[in-house]
Backbone as a printed PyTorch tensor [residue, N CA C, xyz], in Angstrom:
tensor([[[115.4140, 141.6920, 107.0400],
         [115.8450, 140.6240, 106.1630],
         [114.7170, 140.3510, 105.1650]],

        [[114.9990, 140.4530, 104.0850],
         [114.0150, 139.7450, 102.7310],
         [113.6280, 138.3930, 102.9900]],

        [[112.4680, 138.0440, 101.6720],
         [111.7620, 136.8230, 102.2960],
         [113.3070, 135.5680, 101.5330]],

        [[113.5170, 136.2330, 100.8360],
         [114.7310, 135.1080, 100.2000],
         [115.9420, 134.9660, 100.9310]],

        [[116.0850, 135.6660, 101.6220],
         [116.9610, 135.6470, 103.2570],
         [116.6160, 134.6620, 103.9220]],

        [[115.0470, 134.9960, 104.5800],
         [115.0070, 134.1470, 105.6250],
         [114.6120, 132.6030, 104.6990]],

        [[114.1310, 132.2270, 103.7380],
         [114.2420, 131.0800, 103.2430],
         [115.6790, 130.6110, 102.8380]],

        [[116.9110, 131.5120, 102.7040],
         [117.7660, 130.5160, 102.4450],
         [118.3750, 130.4230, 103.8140]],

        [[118.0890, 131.1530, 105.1080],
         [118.4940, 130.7370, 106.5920],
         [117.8710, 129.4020, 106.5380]],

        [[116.6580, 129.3860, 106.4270],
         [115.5720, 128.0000, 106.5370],
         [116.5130, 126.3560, 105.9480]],

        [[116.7550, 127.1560, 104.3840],
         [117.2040, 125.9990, 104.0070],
         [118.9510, 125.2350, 104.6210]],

        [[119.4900, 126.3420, 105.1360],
         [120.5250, 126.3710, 105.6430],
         [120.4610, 125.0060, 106.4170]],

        [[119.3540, 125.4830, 107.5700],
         [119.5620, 125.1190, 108.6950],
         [118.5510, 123.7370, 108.5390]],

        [[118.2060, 123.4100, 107.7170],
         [117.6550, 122.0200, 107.6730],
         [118.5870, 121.0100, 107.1700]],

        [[119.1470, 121.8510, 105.5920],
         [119.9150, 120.9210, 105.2990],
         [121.3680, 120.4510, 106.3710]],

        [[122.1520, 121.4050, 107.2710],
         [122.3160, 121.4350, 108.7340],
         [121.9640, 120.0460, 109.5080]],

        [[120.7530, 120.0400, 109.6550],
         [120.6140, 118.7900, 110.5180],
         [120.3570, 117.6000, 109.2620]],

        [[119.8550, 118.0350, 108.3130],
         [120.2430, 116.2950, 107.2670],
         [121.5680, 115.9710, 107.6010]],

        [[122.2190, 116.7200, 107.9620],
         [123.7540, 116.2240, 107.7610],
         [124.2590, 115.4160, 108.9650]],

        [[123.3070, 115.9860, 110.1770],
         [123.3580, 115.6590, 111.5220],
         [123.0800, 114.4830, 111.4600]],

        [[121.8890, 113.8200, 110.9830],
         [120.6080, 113.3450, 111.4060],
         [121.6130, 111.8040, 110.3410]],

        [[122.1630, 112.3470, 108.8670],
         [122.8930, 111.1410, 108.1800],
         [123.8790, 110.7920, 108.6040]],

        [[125.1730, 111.4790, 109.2780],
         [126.3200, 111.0540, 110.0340],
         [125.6930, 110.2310, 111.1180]],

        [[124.8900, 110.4620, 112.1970],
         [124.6900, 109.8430, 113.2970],
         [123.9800, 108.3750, 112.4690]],

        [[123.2160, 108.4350, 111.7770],
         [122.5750, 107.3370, 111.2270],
         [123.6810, 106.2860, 110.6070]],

        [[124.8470, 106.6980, 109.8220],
         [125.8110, 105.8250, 109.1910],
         [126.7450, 105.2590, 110.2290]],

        [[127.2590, 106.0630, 111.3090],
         [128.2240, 105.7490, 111.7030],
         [129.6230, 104.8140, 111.1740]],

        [[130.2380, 104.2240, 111.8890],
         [131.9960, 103.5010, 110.8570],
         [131.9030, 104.2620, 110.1000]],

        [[132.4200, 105.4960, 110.0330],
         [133.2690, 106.2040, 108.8940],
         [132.1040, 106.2950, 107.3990]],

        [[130.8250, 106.3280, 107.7150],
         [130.0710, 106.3490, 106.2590],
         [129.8050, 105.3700, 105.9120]],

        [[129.5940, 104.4370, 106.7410],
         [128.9520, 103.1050, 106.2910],
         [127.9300, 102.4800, 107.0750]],

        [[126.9390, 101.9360, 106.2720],
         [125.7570, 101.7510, 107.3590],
         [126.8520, 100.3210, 107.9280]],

        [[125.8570,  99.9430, 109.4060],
         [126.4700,  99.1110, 109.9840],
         [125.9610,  98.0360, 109.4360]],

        [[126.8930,  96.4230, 109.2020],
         [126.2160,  95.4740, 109.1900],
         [126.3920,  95.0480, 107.2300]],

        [[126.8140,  96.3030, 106.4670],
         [127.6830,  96.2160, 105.3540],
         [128.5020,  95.6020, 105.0930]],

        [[128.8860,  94.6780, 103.9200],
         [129.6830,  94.2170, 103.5690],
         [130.7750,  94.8370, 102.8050]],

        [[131.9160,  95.1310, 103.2410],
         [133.0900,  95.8360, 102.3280],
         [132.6020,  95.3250, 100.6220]],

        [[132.6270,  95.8090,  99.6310],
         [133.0540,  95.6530,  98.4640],
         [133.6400,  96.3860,  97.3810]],

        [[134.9150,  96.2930,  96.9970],
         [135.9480,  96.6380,  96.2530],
         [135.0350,  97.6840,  95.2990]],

        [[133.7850,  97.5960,  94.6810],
         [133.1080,  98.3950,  93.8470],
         [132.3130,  99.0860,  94.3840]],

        [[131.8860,  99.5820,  95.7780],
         [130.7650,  99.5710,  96.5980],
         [130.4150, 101.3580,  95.8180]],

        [[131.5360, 102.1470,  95.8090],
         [131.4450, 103.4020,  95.6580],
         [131.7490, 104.3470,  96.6440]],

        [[131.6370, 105.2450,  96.6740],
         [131.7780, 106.7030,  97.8430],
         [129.8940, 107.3100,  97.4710]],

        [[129.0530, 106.7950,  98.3780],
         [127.6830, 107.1310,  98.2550],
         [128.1060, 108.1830,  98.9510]],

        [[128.2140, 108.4950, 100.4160],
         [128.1390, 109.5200, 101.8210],
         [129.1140, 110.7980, 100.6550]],

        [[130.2540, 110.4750,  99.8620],
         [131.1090, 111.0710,  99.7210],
         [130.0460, 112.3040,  98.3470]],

        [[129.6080, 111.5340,  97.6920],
         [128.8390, 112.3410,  96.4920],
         [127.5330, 112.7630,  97.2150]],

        [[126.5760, 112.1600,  98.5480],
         [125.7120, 112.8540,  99.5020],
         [126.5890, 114.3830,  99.6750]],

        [[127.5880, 114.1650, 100.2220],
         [128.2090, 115.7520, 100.6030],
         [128.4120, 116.5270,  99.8850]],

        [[128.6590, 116.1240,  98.6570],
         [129.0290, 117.6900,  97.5560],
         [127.8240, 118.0440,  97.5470]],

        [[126.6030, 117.3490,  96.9120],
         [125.4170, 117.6100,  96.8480],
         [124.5240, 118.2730,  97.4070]],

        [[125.1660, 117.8400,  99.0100],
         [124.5060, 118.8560,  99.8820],
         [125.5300, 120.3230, 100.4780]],

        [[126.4780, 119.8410, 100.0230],
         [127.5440, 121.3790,  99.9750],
         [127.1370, 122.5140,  98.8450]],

        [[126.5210, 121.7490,  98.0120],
         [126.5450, 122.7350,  96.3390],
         [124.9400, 123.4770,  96.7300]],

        [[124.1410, 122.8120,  97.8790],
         [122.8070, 123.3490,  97.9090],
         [123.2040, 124.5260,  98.7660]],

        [[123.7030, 124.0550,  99.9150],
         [124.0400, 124.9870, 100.9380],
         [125.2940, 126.3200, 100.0820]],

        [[125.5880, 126.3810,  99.1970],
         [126.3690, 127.2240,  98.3290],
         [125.1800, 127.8520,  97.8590]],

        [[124.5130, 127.5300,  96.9330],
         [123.5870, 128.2900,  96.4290],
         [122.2170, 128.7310,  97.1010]],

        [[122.4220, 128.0140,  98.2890],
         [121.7330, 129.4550,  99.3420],
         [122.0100, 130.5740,  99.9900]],

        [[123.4160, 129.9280, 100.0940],
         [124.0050, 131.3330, 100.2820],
         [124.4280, 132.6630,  99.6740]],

        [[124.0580, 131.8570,  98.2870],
         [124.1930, 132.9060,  97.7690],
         [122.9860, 133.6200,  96.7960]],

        [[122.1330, 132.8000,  97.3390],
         [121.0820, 133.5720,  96.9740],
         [120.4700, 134.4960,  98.3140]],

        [[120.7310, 134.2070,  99.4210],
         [120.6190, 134.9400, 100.6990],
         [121.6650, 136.4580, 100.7820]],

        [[122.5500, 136.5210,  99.4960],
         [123.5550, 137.2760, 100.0340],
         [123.2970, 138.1850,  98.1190]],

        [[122.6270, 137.7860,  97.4210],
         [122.0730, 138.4420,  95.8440],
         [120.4330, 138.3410,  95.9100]],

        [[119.9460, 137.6670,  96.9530],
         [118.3590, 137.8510,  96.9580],
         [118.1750, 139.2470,  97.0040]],

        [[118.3120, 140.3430,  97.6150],
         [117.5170, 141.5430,  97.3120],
         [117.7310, 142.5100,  96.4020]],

        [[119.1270, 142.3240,  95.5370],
         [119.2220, 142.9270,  94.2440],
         [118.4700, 142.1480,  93.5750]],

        [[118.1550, 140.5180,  93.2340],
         [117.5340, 140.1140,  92.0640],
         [116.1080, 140.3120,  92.5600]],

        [[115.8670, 140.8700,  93.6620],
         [114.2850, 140.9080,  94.0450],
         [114.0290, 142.6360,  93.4880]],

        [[115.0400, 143.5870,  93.4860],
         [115.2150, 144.3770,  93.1120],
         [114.9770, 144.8780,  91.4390]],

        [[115.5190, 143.6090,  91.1330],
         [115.8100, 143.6750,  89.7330],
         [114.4590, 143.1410,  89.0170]],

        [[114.1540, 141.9620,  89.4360],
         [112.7840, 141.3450,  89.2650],
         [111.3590, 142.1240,  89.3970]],

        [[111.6470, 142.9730,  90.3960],
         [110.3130, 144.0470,  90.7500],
         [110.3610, 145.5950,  89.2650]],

        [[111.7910, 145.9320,  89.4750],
         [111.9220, 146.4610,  87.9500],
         [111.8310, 146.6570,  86.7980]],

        [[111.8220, 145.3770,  86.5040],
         [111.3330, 144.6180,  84.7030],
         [109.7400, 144.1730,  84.9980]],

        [[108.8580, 143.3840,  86.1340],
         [107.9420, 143.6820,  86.5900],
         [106.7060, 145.2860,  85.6480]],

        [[107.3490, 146.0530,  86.4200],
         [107.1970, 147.3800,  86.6130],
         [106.9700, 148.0750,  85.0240]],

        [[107.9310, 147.5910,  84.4960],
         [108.2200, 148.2270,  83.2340],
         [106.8620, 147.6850,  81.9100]],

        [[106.9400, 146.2440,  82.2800],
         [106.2180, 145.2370,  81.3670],
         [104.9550, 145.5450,  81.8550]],

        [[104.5400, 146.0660,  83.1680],
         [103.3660, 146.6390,  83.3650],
         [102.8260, 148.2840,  82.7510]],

        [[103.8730, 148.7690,  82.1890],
         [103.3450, 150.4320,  81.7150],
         [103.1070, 150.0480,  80.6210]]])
């Protein structure tokens, strides 16, 4: 496995337990306890998740194009050095 592999396993699996670590912390359905309902309050937990869905996306896919662009990067490298 490349080093951009095992860093986007890394990031995987941390951002993984943020997710753990914020559900158990909010509990009621995404709300800290002890909150007051308000009609304007927002969807915070709800825009937390894309955010951390869109990271965990683009590790994966840099875990799954890391060794062509490491490929590609060492190439042009190479060239700009002759």
């Amino acid at each position: 496995m490349t080093h951009f592999g095992i860093r986007a396993l890394a990031m995987i699996h941390s951002i993984a337990l943020l997710l753990r670590a914020s559900s158990a912390a909010l509990g009621n359905g995404g709300r800290p306890s002890g909150s007051a309902d308000h009609p304007e309050r927002g969807d915070v937990p709800g825009w937390v998740m894309i955010t951390l869905m869109s990271a965990v996306l683009v590790a994966a896919l840099l875990a799954l194009a890391g060794p062509a662009l490491e490929g590609l990067f060492n190439q042009a490298m190479d060239k700009v050095g002759n």
